[in-house]
mmCIF file of C-alpha atoms in Angstrom:
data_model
loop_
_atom_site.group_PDB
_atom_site.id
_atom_site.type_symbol
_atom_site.label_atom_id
_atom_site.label_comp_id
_atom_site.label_asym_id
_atom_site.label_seq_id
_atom_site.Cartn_x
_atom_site.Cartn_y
_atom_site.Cartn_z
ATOM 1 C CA UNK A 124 -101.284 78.409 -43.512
ATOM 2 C CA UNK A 125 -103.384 75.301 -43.489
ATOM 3 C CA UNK A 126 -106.198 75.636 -40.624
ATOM 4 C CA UNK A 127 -108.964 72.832 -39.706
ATOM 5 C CA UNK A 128 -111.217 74.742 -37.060
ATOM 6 C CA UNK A 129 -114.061 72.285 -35.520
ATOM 7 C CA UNK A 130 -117.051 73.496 -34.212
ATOM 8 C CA UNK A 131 -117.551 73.736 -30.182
ATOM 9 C CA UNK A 132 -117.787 70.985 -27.862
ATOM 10 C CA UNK A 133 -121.656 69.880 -27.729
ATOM 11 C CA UNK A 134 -123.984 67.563 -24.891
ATOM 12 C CA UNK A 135 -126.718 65.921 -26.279
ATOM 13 C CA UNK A 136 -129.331 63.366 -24.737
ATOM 14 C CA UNK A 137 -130.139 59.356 -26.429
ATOM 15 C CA UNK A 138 -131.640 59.781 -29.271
ATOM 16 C CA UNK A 139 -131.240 63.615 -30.448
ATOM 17 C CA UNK A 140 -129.608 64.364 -33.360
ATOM 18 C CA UNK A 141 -126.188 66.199 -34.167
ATOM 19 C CA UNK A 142 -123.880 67.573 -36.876
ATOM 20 C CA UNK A 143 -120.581 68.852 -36.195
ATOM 21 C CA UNK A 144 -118.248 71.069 -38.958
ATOM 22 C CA UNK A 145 -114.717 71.375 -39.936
ATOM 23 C CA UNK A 146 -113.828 74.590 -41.513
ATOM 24 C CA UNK A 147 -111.042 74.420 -43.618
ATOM 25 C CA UNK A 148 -108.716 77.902 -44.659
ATOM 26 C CA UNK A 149 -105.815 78.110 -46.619
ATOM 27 C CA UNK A 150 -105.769 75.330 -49.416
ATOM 28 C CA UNK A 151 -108.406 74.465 -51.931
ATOM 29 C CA UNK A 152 -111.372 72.366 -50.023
ATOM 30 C CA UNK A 153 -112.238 70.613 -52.967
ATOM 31 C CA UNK A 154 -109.175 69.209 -53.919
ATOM 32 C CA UNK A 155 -108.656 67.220 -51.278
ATOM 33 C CA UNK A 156 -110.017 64.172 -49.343
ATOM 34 C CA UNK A 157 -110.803 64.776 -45.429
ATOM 35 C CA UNK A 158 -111.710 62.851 -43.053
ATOM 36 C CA UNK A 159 -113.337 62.018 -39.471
ATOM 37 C CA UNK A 160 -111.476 60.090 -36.661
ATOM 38 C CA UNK A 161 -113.046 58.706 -33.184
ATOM 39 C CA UNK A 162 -111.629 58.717 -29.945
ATOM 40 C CA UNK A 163 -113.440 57.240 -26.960
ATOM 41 C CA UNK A 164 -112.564 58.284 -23.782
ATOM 42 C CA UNK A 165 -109.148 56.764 -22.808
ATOM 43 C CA UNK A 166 -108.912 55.126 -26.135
ATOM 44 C CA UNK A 167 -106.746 54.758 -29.195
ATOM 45 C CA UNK A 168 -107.459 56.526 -32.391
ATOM 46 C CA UNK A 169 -110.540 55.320 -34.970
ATOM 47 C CA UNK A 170 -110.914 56.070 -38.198
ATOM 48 C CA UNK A 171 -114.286 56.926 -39.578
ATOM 49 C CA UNK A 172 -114.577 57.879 -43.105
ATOM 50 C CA UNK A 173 -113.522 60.396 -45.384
ATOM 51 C CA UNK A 174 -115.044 62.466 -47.725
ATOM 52 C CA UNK A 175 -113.558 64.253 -51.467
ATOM 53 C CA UNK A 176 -115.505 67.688 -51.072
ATOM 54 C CA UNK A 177 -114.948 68.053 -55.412
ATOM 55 C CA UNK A 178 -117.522 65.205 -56.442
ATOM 56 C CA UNK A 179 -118.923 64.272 -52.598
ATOM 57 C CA UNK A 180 -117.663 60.683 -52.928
ATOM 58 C CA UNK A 181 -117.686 59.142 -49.488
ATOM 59 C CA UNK A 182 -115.842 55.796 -47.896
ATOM 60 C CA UNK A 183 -116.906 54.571 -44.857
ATOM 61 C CA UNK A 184 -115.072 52.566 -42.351
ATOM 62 C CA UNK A 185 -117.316 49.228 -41.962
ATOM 63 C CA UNK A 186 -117.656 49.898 -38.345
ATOM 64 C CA UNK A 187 -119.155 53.446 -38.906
ATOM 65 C CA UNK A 188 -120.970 52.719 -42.155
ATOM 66 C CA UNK A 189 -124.762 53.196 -41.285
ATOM 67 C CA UNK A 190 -123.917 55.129 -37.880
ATOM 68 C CA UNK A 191 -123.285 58.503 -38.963
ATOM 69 C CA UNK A 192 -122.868 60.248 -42.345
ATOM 70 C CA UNK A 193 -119.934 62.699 -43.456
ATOM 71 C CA UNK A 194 -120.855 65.605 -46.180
ATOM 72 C CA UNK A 195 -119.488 68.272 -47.460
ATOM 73 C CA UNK A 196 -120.023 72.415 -49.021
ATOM 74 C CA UNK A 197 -117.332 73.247 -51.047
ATOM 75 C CA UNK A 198 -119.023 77.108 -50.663
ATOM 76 C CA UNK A 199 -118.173 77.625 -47.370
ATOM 77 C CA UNK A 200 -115.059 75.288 -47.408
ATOM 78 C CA UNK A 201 -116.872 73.410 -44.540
ATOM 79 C CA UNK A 202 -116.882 69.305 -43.486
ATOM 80 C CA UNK A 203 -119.474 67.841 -41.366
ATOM 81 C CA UNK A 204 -119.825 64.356 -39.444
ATOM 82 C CA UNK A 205 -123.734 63.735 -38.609
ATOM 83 C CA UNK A 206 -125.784 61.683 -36.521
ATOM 84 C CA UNK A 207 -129.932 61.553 -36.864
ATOM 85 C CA UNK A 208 -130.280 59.294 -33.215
ATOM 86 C CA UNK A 209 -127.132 59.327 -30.806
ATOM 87 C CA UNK A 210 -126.334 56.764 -27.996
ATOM 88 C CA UNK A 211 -124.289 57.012 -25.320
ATOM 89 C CA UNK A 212 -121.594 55.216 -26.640
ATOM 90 C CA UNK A 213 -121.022 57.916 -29.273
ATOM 91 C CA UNK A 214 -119.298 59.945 -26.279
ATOM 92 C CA UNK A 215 -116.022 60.790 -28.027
ATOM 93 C CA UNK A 216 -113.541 63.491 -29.143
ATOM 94 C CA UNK A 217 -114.049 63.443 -32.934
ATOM 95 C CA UNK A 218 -110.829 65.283 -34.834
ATOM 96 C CA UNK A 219 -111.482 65.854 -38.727
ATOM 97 C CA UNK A 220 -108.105 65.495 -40.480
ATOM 98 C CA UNK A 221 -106.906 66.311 -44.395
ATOM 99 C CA UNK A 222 -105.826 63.361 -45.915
ATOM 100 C CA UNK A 223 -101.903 64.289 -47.434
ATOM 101 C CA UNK A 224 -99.147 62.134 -49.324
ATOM 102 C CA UNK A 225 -99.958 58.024 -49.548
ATOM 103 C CA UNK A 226 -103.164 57.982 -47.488
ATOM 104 C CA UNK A 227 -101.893 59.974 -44.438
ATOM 105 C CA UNK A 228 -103.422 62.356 -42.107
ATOM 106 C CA UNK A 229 -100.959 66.019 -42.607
ATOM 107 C CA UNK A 230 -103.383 68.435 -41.017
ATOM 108 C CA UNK A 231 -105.688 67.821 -38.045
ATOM 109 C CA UNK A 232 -108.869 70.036 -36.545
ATOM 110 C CA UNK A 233 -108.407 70.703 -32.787
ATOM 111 C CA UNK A 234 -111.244 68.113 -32.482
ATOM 112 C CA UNK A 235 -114.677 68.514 -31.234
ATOM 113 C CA UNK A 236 -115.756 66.643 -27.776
ATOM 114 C CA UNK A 237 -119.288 65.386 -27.937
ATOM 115 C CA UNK A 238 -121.271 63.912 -24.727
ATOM 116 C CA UNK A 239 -124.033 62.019 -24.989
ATOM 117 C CA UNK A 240 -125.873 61.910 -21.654
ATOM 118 C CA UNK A 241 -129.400 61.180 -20.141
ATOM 119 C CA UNK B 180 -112.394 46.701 -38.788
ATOM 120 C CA UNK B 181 -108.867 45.819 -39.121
ATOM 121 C CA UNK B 182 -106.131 47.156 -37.065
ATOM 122 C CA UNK B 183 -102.746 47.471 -36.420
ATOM 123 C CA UNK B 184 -101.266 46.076 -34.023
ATOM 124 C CA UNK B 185 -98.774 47.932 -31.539
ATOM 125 C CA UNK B 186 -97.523 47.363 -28.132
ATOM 126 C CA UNK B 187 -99.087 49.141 -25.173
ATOM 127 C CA UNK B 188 -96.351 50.955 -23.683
ATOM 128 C CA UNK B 189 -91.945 51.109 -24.256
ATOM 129 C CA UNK B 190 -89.993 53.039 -21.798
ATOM 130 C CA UNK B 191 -86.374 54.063 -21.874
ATOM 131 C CA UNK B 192 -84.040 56.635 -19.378
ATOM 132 C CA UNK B 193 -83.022 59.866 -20.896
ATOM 133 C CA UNK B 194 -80.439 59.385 -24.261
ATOM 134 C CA UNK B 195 -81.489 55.784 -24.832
ATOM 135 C CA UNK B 196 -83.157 54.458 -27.866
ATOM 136 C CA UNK B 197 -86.622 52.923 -27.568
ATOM 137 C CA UNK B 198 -88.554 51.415 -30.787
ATOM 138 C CA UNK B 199 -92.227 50.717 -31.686
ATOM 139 C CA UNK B 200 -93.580 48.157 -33.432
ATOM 140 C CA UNK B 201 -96.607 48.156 -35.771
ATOM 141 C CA UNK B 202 -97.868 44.620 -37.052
ATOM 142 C CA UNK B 203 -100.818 44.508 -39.714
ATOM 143 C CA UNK B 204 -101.660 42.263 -42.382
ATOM 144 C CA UNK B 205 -101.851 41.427 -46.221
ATOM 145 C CA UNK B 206 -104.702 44.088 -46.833
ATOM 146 C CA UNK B 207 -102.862 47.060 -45.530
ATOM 147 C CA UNK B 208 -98.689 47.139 -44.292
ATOM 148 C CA UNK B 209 -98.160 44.122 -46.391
ATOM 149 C CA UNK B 210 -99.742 44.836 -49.254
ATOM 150 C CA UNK B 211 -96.947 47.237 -49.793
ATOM 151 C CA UNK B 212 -98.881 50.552 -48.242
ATOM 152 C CA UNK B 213 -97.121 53.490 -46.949
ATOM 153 C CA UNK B 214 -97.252 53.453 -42.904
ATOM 154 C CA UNK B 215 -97.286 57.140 -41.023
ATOM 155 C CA UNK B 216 -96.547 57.124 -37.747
ATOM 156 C CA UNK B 217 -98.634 60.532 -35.440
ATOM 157 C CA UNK B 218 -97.789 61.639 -31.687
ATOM 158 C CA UNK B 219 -100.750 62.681 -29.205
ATOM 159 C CA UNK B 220 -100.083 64.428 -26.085
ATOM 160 C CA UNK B 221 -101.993 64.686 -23.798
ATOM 161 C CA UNK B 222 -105.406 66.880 -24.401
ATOM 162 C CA UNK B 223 -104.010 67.666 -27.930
ATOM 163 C CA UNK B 224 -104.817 66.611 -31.245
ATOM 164 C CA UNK B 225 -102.233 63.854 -33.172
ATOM 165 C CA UNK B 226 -99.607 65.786 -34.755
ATOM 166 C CA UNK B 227 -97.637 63.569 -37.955
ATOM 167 C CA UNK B 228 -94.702 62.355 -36.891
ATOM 168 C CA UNK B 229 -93.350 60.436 -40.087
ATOM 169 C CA UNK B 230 -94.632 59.868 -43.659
ATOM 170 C CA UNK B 231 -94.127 57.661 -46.528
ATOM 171 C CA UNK B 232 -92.426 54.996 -43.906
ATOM 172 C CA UNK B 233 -89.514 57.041 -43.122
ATOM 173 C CA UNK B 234 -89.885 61.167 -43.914
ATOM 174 C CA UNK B 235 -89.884 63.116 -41.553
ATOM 175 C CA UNK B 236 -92.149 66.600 -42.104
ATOM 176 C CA UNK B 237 -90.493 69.668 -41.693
ATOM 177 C CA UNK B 238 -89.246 70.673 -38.198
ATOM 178 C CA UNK B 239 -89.617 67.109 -37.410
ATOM 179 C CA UNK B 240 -86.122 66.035 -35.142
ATOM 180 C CA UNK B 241 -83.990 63.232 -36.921
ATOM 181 C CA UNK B 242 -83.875 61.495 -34.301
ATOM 182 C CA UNK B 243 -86.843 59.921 -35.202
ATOM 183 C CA UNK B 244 -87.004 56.902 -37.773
ATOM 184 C CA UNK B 245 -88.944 54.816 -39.072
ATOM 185 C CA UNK B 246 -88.763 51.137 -41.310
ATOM 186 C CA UNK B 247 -90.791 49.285 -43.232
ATOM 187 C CA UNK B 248 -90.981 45.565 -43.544
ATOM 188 C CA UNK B 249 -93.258 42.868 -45.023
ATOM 189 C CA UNK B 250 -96.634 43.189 -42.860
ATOM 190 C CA UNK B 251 -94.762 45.479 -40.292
ATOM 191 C CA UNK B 252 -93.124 48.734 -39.503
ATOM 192 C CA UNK B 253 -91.239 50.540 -36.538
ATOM 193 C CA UNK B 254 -90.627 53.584 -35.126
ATOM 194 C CA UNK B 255 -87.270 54.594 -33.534
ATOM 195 C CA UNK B 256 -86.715 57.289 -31.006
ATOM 196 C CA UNK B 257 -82.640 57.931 -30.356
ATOM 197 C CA UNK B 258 -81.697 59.900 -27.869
ATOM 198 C CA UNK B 259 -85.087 59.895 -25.933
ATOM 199 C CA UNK B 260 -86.379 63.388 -24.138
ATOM 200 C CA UNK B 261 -88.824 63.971 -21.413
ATOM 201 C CA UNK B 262 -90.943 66.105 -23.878
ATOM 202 C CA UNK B 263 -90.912 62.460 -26.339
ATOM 203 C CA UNK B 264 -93.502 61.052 -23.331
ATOM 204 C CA UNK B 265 -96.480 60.874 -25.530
ATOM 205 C CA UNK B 266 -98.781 58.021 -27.115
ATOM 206 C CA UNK B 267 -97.424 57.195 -30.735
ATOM 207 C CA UNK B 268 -100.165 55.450 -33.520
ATOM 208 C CA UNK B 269 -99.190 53.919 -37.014
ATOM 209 C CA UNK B 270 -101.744 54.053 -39.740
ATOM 210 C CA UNK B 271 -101.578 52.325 -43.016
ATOM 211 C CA UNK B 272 -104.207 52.286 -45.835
ATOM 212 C CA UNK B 273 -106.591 49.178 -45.748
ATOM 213 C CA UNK B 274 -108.027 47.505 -49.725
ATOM 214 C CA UNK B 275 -110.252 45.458 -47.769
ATOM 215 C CA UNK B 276 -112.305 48.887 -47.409
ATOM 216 C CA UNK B 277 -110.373 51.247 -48.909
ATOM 217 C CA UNK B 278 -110.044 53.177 -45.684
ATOM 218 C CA UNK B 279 -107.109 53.649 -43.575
ATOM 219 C CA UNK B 280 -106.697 52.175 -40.198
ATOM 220 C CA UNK B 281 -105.050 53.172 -37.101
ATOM 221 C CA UNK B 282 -102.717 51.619 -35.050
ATOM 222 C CA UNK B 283 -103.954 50.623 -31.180
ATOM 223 C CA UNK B 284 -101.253 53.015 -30.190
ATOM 224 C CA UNK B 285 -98.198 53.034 -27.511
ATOM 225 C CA UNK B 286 -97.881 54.958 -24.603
ATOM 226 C CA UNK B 287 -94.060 55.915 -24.221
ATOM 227 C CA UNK B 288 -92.689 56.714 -20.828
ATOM 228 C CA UNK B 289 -89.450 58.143 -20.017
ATOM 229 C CA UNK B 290 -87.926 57.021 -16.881
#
């Protein structure tokens, strides 16, 4: 069975920095592309980049490009999305998803809720 | 970032048919790229709804449909059930990027 399991839920103040996982079980990590997606409170789905674990080769969405940074350790089958300096409006659930047939999303993490608060 | 565009909220009584719209443009939907279609209920992760435009995953009802057209697609709900109220997103690959790109999402309420 295919599993995504993201880490905890996490508060951070302005400025700290953060890096949440996605561990994957029961297909091969590297063989596939998998990705981060934003949603703000109340808000629609955003996508945020993706990652192939095999070769690390990244795409960014143009909105996110800069903001955070999405790696990847094909040893312990693991995904992370990270940030070196949050702000507030990073307050969001973040879901990592495996990217399936013709670009779509098949399997989704639980998603992780971070809060960014002073 | 591009997006697709989808209306806020479609509601229907019990046993009627409601559809969803998904407009994008010449980068993504009309460049001839597959459209998925997810449902989010509340406090849950999106769950895939329809792939490739049309499939349905396994365990998936029939009674949900989707089309493809030009720069748009739709999704069709026959027969609508209490347990269908959720919020419904497209998503479509983008060249402009290459990323993908998520609908803005409709909310659909059963009356």
């Amino acid at each position: 069975e295919v599993q995504l399991v993201q880490s905890g839920a996490e508060v951070k103040k302005p400025g700290e920095s953060l890096k949440i996982s996605c561990k994957i079980s029961g297909y091969s990590f590297a063989n596939y592309w998998i990705g981060w997606v934003r949603q703000l409170p109340g808000k629609g789905l955003e996508w945020v980049g993706i990652i192939y674990p095999g070769d690390s080769d990244t795409i960014y969405s143009p909105s996110f490009q800069g903001q955070v940074t999405i790696s990847a350790d094909t040893s312990i089958s693991t995904a992370y999305l990270q940030w070196t300096s949050l702000k507030a409006s990073d307050t969001a659930m973040y879901y990592c998803a495996r990217r399936g047939y013709s670009y779509s999303s098949d399997c989704w993490g639980q998603g992780t809720q971070v809060t960014v608060s002073s | 970032q591009s997006v697709l565009t989808q209306p806020p909220s479609v509601s229907g009584a019990p046993g009627q048919r409601v559809t969803i719209s998904c407009t994008g443009s010449g980068s993504n939907i009309g460049a001839g790229y597959d459209v998925h279609w997810y449902r989010q209920l509340p406090g849950t992760a999106p769950k895939l709804l329809l792939t490739g435009n049309s499939h349905r995953p396994s365990g998936v009802p029939d009674r949900f449909s989707g089309s493809k057209s030009g720069t748009s697609a739709s999704l069709a709900i026959t027969g609508l059930q209490t347990e269908d109220e959720a919020v419904y997103y497209c998503q479509s690959y983008d060249n402009s990027f290459s990323g993908s790109v998520f609908g803005t999402g409709t909310k659909v309420t059963v009356l």
